[in-house]
Short mmCIF file of C-alpha atoms in Angstrom, two decimals:
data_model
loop_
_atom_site.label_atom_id
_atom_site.label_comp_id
_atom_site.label_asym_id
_atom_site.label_seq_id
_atom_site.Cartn_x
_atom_site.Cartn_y
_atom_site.Cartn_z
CA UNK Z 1 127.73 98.52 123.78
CA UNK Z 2 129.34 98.69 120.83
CA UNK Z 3 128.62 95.46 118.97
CA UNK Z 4 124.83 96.29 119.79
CA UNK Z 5 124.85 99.20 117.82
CA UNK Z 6 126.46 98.00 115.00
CA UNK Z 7 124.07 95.11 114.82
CA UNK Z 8 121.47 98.25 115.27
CA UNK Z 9 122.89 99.79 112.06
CA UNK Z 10 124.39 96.73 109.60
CA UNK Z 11 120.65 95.58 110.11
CA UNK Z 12 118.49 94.72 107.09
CA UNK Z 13 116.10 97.50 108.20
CA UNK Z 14 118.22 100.05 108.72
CA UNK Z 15 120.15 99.27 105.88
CA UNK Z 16 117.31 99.60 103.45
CA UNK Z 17 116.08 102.80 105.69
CA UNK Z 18 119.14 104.01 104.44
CA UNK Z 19 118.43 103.56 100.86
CA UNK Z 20 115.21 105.20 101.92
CA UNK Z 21 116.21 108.56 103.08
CA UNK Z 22 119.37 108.88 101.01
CA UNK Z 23 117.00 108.19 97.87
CA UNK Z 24 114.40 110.57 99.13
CA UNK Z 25 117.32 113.38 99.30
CA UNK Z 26 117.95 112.78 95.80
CA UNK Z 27 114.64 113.30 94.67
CA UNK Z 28 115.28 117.05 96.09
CA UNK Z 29 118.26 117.29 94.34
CA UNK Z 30 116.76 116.65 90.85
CA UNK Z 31 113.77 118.68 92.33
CA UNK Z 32 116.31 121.53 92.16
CA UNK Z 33 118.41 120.65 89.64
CA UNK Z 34 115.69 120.73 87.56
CA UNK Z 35 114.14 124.09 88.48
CA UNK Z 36 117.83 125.47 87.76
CA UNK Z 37 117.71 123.70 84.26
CA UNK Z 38 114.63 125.52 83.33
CA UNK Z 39 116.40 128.98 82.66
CA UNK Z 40 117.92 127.77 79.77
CA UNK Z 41 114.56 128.49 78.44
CA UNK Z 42 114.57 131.61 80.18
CA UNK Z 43 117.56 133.06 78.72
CA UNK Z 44 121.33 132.32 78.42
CA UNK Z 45 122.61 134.86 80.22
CA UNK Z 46 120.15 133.60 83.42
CA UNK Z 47 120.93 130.36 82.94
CA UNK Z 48 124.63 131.21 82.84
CA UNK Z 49 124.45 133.40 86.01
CA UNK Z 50 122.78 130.85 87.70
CA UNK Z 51 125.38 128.27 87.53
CA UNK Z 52 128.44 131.05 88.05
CA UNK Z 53 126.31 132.03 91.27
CA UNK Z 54 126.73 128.48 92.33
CA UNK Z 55 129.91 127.85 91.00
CA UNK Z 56 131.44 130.85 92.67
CA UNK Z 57 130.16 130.17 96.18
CA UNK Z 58 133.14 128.34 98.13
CA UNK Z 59 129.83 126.55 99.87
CA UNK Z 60 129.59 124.84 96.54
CA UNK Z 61 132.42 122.22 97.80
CA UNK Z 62 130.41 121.51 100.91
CA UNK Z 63 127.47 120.66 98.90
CA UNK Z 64 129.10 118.88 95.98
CA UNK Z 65 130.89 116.46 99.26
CA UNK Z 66 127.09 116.25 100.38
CA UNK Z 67 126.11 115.17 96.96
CA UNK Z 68 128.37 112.56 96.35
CA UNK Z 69 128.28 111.10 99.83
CA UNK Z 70 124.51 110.61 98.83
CA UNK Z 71 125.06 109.33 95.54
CA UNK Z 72 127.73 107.00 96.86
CA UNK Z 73 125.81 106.25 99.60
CA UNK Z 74 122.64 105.05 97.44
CA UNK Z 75 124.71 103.41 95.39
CA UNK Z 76 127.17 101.26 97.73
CA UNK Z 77 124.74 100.42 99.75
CA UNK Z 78 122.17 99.55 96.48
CA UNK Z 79 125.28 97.26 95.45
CA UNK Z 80 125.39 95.79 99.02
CA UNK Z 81 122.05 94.88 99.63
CA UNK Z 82 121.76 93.34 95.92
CA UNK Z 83 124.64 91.25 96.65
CA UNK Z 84 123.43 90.18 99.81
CA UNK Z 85 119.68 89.22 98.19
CA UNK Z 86 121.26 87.00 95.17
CA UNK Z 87 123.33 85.14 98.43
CA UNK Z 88 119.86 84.89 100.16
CA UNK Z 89 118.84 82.24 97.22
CA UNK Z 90 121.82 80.22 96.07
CA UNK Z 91 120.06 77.81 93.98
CA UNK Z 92 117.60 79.46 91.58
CA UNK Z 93 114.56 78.38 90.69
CA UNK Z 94 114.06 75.52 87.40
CA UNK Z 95 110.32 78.23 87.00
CA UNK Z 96 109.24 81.55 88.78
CA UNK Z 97 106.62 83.52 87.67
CA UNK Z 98 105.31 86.59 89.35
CA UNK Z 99 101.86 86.49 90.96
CA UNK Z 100 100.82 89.85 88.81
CA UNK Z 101 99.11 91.15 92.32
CA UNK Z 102 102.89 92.13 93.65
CA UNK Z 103 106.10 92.76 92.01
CA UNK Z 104 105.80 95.16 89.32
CA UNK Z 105 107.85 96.36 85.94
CA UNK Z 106 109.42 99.12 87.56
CA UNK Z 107 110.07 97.08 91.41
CA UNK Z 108 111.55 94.83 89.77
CA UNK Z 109 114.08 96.32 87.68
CA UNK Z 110 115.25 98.53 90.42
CA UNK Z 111 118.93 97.25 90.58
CA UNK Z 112 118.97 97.98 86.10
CA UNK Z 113 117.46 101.38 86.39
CA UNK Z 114 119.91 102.35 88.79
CA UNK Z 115 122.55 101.12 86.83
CA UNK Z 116 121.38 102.90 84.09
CA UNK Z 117 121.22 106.37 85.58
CA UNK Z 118 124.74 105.94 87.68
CA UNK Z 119 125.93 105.59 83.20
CA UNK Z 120 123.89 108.53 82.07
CA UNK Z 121 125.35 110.41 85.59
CA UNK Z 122 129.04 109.44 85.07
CA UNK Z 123 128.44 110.85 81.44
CA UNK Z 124 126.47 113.46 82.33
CA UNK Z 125 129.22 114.95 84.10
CA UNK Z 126 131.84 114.50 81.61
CA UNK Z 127 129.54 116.19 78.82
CA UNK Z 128 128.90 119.53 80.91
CA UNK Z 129 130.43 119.67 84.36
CA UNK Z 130 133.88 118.79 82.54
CA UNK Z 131 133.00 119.11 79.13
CA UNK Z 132 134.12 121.81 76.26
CA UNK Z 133 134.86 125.19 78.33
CA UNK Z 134 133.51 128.04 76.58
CA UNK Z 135 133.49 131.66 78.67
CA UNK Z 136 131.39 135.07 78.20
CA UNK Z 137 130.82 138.15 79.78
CA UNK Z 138 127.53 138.90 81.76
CA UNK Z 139 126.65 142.16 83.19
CA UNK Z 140 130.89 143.07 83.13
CA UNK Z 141 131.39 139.63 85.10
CA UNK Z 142 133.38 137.09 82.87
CA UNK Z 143 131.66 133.28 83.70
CA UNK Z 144 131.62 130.07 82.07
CA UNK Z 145 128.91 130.12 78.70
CA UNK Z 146 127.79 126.87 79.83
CA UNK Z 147 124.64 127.68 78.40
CA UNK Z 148 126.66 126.64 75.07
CA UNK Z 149 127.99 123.86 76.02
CA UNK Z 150 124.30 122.29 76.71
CA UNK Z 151 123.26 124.06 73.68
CA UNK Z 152 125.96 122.11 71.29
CA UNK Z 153 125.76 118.80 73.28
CA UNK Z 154 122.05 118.59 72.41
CA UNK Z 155 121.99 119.45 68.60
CA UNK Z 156 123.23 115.85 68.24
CA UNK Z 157 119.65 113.95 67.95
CA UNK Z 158 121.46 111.05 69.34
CA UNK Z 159 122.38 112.97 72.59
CA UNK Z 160 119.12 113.87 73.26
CA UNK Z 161 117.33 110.77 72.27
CA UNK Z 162 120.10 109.23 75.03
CA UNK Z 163 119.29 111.98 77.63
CA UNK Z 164 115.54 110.92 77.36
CA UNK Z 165 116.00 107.44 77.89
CA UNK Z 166 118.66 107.71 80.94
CA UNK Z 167 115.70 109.71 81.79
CA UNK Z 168 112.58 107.32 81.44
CA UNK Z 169 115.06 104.59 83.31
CA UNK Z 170 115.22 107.18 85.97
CA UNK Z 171 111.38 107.38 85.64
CA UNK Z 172 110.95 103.96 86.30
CA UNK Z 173 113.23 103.64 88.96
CA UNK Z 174 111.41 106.44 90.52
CA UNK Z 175 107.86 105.56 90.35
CA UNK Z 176 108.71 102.46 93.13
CA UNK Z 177 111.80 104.21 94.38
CA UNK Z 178 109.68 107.11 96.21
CA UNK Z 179 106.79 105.34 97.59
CA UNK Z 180 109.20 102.23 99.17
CA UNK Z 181 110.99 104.68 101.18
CA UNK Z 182 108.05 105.50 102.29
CA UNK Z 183 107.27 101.91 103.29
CA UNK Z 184 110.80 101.32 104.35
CA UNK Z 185 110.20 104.05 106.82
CA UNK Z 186 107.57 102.81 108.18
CA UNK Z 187 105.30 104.74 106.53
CA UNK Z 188 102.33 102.71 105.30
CA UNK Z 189 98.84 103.99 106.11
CA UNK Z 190 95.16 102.65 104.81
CA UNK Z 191 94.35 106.12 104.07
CA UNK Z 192 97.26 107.46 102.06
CA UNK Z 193 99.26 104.85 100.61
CA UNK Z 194 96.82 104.44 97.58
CA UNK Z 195 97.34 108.28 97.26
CA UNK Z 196 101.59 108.11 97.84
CA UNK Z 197 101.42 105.71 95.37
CA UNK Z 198 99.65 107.82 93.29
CA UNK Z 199 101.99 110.29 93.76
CA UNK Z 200 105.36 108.15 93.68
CA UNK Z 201 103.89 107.74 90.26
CA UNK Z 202 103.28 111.09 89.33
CA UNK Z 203 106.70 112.55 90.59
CA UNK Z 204 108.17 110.03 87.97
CA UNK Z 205 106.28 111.52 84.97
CA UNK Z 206 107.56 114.95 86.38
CA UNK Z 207 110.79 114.28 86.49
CA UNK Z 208 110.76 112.46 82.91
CA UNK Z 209 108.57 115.49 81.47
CA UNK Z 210 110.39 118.53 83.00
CA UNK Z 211 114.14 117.03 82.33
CA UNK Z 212 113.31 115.52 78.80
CA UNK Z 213 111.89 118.59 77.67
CA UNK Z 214 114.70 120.56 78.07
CA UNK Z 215 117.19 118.62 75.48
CA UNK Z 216 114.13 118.70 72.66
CA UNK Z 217 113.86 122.18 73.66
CA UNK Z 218 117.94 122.78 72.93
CA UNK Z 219 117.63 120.46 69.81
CA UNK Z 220 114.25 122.19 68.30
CA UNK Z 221 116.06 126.27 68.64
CA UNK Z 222 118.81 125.23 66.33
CA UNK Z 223 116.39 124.19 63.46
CA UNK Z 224 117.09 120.70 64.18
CA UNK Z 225 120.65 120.23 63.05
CA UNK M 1 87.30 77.87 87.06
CA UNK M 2 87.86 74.06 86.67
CA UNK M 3 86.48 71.97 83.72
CA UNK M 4 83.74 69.33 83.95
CA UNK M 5 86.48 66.51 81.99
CA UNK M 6 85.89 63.28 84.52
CA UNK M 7 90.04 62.72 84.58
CA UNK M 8 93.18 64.36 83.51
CA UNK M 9 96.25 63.55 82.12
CA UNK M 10 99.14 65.39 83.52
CA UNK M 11 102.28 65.93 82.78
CA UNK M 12 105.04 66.56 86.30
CA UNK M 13 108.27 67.80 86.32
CA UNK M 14 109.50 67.62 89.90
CA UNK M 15 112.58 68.59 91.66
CA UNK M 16 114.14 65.06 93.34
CA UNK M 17 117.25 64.98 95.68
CA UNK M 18 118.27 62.01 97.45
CA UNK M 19 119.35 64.26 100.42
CA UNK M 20 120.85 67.67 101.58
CA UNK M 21 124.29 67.08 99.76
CA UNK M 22 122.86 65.42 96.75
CA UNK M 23 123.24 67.97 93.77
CA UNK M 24 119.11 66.90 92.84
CA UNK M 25 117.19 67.64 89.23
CA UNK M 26 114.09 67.87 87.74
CA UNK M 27 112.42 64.52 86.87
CA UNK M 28 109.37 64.45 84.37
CA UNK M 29 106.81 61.64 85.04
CA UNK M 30 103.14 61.21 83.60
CA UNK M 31 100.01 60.81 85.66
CA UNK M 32 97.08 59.45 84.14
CA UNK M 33 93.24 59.37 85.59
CA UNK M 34 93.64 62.44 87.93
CA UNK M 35 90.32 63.57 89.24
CA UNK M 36 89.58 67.51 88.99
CA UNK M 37 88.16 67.12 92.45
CA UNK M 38 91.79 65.86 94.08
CA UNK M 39 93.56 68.15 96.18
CA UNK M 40 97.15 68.83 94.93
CA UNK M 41 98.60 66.83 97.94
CA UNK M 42 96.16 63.46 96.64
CA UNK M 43 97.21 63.87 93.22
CA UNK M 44 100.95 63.30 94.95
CA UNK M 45 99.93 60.88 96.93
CA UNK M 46 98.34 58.98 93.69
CA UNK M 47 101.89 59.31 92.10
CA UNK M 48 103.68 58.41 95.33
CA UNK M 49 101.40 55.60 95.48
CA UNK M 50 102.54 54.40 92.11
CA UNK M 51 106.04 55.12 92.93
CA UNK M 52 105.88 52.83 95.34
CA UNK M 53 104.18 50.02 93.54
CA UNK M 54 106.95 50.47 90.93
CA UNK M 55 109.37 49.83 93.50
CA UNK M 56 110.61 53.50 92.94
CA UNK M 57 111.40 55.91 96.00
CA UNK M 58 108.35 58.05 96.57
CA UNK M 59 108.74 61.91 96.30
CA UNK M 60 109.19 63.23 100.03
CA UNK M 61 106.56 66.55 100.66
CA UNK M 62 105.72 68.31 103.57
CA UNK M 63 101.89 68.21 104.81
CA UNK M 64 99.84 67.81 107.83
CA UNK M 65 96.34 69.35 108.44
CA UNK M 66 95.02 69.20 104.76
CA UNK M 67 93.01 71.81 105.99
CA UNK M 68 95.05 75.08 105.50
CA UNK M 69 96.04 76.04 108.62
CA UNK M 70 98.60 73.88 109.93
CA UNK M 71 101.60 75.90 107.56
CA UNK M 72 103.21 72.80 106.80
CA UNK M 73 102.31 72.51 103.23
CA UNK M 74 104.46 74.36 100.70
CA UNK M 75 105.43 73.80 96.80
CA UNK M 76 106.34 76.05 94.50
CA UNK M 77 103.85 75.11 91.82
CA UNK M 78 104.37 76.12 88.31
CA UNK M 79 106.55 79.16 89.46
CA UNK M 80 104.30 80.57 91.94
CA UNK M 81 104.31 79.37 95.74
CA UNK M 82 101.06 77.41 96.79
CA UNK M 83 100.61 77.53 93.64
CA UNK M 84 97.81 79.59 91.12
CA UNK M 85 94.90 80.13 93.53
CA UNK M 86 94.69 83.28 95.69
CA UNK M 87 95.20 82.95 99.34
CA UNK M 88 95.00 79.06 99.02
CA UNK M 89 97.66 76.47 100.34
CA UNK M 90 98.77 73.79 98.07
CA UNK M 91 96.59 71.47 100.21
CA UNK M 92 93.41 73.00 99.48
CA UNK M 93 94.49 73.77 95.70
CA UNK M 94 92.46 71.68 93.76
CA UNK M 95 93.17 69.61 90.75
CA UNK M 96 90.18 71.91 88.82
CA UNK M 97 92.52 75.06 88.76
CA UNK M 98 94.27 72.40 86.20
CA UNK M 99 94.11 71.75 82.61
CA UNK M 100 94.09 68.18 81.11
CA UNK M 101 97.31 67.75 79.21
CA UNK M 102 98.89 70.55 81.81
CA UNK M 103 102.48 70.36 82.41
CA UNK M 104 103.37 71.38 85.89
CA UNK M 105 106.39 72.04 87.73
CA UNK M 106 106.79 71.30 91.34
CA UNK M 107 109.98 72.57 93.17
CA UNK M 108 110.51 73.28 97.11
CA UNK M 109 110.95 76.48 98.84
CA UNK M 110 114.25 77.62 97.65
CA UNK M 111 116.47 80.00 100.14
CA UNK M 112 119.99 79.95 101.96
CA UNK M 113 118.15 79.66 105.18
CA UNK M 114 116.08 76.76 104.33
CA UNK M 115 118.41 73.85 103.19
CA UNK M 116 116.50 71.00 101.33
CA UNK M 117 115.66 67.75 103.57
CA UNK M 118 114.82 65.46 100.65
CA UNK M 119 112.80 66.32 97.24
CA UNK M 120 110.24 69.25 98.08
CA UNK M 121 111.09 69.34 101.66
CA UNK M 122 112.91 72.10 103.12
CA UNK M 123 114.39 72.82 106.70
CA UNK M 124 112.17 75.66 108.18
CA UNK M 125 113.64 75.88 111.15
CA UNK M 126 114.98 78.77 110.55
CA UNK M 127 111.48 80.11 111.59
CA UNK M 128 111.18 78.85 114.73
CA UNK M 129 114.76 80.32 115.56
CA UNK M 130 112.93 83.73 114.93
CA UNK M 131 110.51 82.87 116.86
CA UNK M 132 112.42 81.63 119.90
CA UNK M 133 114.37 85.01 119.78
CA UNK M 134 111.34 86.88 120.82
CA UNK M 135 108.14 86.04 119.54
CA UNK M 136 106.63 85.30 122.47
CA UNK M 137 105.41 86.87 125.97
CA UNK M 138 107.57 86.31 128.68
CA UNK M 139 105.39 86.26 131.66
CA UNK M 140 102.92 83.25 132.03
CA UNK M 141 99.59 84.69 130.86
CA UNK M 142 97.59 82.56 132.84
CA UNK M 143 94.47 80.80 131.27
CA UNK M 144 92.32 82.76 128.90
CA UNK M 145 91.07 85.74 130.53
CA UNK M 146 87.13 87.26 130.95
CA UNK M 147 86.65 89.03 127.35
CA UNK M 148 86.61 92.30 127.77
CA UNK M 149 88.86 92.03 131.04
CA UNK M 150 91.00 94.59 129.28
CA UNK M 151 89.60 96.99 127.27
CA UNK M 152 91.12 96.65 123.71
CA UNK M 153 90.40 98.66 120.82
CA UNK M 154 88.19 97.17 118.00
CA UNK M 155 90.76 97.92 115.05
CA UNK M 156 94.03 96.82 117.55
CA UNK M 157 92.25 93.44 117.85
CA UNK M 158 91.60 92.98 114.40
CA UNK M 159 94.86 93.90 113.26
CA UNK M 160 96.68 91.58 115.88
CA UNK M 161 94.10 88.94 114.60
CA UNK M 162 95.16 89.70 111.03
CA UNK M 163 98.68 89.58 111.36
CA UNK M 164 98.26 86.53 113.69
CA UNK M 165 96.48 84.45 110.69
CA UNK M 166 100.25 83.50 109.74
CA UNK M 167 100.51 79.76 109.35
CA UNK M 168 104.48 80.49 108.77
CA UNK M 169 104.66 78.34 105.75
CA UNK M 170 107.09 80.60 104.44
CA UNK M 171 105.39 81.40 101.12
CA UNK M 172 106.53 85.41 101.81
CA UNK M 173 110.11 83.86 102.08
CA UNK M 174 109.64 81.29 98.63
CA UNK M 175 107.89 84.16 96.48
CA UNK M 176 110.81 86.66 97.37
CA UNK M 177 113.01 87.17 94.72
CA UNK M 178 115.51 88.20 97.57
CA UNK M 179 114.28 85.19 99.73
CA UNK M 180 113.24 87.67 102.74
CA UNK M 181 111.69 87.16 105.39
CA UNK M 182 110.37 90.07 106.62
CA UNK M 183 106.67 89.22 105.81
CA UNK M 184 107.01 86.39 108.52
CA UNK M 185 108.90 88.25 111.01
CA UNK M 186 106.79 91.22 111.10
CA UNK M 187 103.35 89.60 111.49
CA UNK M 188 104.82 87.83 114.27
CA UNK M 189 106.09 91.20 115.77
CA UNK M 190 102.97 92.89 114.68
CA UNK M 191 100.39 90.23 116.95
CA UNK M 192 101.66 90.75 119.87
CA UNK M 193 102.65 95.03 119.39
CA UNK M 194 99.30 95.77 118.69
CA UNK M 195 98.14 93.90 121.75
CA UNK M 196 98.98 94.91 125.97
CA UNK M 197 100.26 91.71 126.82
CA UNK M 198 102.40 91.99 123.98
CA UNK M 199 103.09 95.63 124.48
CA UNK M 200 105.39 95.73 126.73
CA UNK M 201 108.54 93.53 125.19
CA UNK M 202 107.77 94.96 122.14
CA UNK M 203 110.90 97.40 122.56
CA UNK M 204 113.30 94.22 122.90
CA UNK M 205 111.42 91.99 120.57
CA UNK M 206 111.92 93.59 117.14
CA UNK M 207 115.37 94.14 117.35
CA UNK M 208 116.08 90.38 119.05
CA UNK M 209 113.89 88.66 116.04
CA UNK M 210 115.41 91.14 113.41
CA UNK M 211 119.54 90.02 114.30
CA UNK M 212 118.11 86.56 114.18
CA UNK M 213 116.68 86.87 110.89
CA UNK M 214 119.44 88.62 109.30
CA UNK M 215 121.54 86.56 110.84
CA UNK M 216 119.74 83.05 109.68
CA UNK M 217 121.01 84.33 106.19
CA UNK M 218 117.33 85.68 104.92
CA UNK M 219 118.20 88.52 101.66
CA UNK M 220 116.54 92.08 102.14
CA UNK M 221 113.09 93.69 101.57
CA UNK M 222 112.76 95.48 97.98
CA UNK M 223 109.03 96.25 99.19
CA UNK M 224 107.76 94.55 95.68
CA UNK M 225 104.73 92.98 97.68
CA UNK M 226 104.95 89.35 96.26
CA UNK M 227 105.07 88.23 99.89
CA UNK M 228 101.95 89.85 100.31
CA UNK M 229 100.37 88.46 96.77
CA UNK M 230 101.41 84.72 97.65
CA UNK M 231 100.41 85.04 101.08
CA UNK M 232 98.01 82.38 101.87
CA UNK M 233 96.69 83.61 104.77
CA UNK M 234 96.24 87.49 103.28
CA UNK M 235 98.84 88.87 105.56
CA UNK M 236 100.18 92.56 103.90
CA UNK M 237 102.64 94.35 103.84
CA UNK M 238 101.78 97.20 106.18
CA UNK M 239 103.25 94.72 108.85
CA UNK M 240 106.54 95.24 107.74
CA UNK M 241 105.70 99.20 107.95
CA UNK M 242 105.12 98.25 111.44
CA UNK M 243 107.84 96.68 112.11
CA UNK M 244 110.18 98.81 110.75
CA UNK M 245 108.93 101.51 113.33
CA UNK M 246 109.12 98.68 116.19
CA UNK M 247 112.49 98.12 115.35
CA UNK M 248 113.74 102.01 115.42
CA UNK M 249 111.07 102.52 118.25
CA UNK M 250 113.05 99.41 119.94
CA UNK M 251 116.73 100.84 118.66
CA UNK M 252 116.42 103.89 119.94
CA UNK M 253 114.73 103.68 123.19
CA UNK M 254 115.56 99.93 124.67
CA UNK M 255 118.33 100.71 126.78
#
């Protein structure tokens, strides 16, 4: 029966279930994206190879598809659901103040720190993925120098102090993000919630660490000009 | 806690409406001589009480028991539902958890699904449409059978005794900054999974009482656990865990 299974999926539960696991596939996307990142301290031509291996592989199309489905997926159904909340409660309240025992900073900012990082992504993109095309020669194979392109982008303090912040919103939106799609799952056990919580937590810090590291890094080899 | 003055001088600001299609505001009034040792309910009644004398309309309030467990008391006191107090209903919230001089705001439940009545009365039967999509057993139970007639675990029993602590004031619902409802919803689908008789609808039940929420108008869960923190019966959040398993447990094998 078809109307049964679309009741099944417009649900509230799987709705947000959806946020859950598209969210969680993100995560391994930065998880990679960031271990990719880090051969800019390795070396240039690494770093350059790396993205030219990626680049060059016609599989890249069937991931990039995969990508945006998820990011457009998060994001739709983000817009969606916070739509659907703000219609839950017509009438505001004249006073509401948070009990300090539930909601938190990061929970609930969720819809702004998602904003934030779908800006930093949308410029993200234009900066490097379609930004200033520079090329060089690597082992006799000519490739993109996108190592330069980073390299330039981030001797601009101002870039970099904008990369860290997109990434501390990310952070933020992280540190609740991970552990509710846990709980939206289903997921939510005496024994290791504390701990996933814990560990929503720490994955935040990671991800802010690792990825803000990597601009000061570019800034700090050119002297700082 | 509290303060030993022998009265208090308060000042209200509370949300009147004539009725559901009256736009309604926030009215200040001043109450004088109000004993720390009133319930929040008696220091109403002392103002209704005046009202009244005045000539003035009373303010309309929900209440029954006065003991805590009837779940018809609600208020959203000062910004927080039931008010201060932790795991506390506005009827046993006491005028001690109060400052002479105070100014406190009063407001009802706000949410799509529960249209206002009058004043600080809402609709709430929104809940028992939930309810009567599946929170219940189907087969007659008989009378209360031999303890220990079936075996249940120690931890099931306490968990369905947990969960079924829920007065369904709708505090989870008032405290949500999406107005959800899932708090409600899944302690009622949580007493009766975790327990045989319940058992075996419990494939049918979570989806039925899930459509009817979402389609009552309720907003979605952001898992923020204010629900939880206003809760005045304790109820937590792992219920909604549980029924979000139910209801893919439910959605993929109910046939």
């Amino acid at each position: 029966m078809s109307s049964r299974l679309t009741r099944i999926v417009g649900s509230s539960i799987v709705k947000k279930q959806a946020m859950a696991i598209t969210g969680l596939l993100l995560c391994g996307f930065l998880v990679t994206h960031l271990a990719g990142n880090f051969l800019i301290i390795y070396s240039a031509d690494a770093f350059n190879q790396y993205a030219y291996a990626l680049t060059s592989n016609p599989l890249i199309y069937v991931a990039e598809a995969g990508l945006a489905a998820l990011f457009l997926g998060h994001i739709g159904m983000a817009i969606k659901l916070t739509l659907e909340n703000h219609k839950a409660r017509p009438q505001k309240y004249y006073m509401k103040k948070p009990t300090g025992r539930g909601s938190t900073f990061a929970s609930s900012t969720m819809p702004y720190t998602g904003m934030i990082t779908l800006i930093f992504l949308v410029i993200h993109l234009i900066n490097f993925k379609f930004g200033p095309l520079y090329m060089t020669t690597v082992d006799g194979v000519e490739m993109r120098d996108l190592y330069r392109t980073v390299v330039e982008y981030f001797a601009s303090p101002l870039n970099v102090l904008w990369y860290i912040i997109a990434m501390v919103a990310l952070g933020i939106h992280l540190s609740h993000g991970v552990w509710s799609a846990f709980q939206s799952l289903g997921f939510n056990h005496p024994s290791y919630t504390p701990t996933l919580r814990m560990a929503s937590k720490a994955f935040a810090v990671l991800i802010v660490v690792g990825y803000s590291s990597l601009p000061i890094y570019c800034y700090l080899i050119q002297g700082g000009h | 806690m509290g303060n030993n003055t022998v009265s208090m001088n308060l000042n209200l600001k509370i949300w009147r409406q004539k009725s559901a299609t009256d736009k309604g505001e926030m009215v200040d009034y001043k109450l004088t001589d109000v004993s720390p040792d009133m319930s929040f309910l008696e220091m109403l009644d002392m103002l209704n009480d005046r009202l009244i004398r005045e000539g003035k309309d009373p303010v309309a309030f929900d209440h029954d028991c006065r003991e805590g467990i009837c779940g018809m008391c609600s208020l959203m006191i000062n910004g927080q539902a039931h008010g201060p107090e932790r795991e506390t209903t506005t009827c046993q919230l006491h005028m001690r958890s109060f400052k002479n001089g105070d100014t406190i705001v009063i407001e009802p439940w706000r949410a799509k699904a529960f249209p206002i009545h009058k004043d600080l009365m809402v609709d709430r039967s929104a809940f028992d449409e939930i309810i009567a999509a599946g929170g219940y057993v189907s087969v007659n139970t008989g009378h209360a059978p031999d303890a220990n007639a079936i075996p249940i675990p120690k931890e099931n029993a306490d968990l369905a005794m947990d969960a079924a602590a829920c007065i369904g004031c709708a505090a989870c619902v008032a405290s949500c900054k999406n107005a959800s409802a899932m708090l409600f919803v899944s302690a009622k689908i949580s007493q009766l999974a975790l327990l045989p008789q319940g058992e075996a609808e419990s494939k049918q039940r979570a989806e039925a009482m899930v459509a009817k929420m979402d389609e009552l108008g309720f907003g979605n869960c952001t898992n923020e656990a204010e629900c939880e923190a206003s809760c005045p019966k304790g109820i937590d959040i792992s219920n909604i865990a549980r029924m979000n398993r139910e209801f893919i447990k439910g959605g993929l094998t109910n046939r």
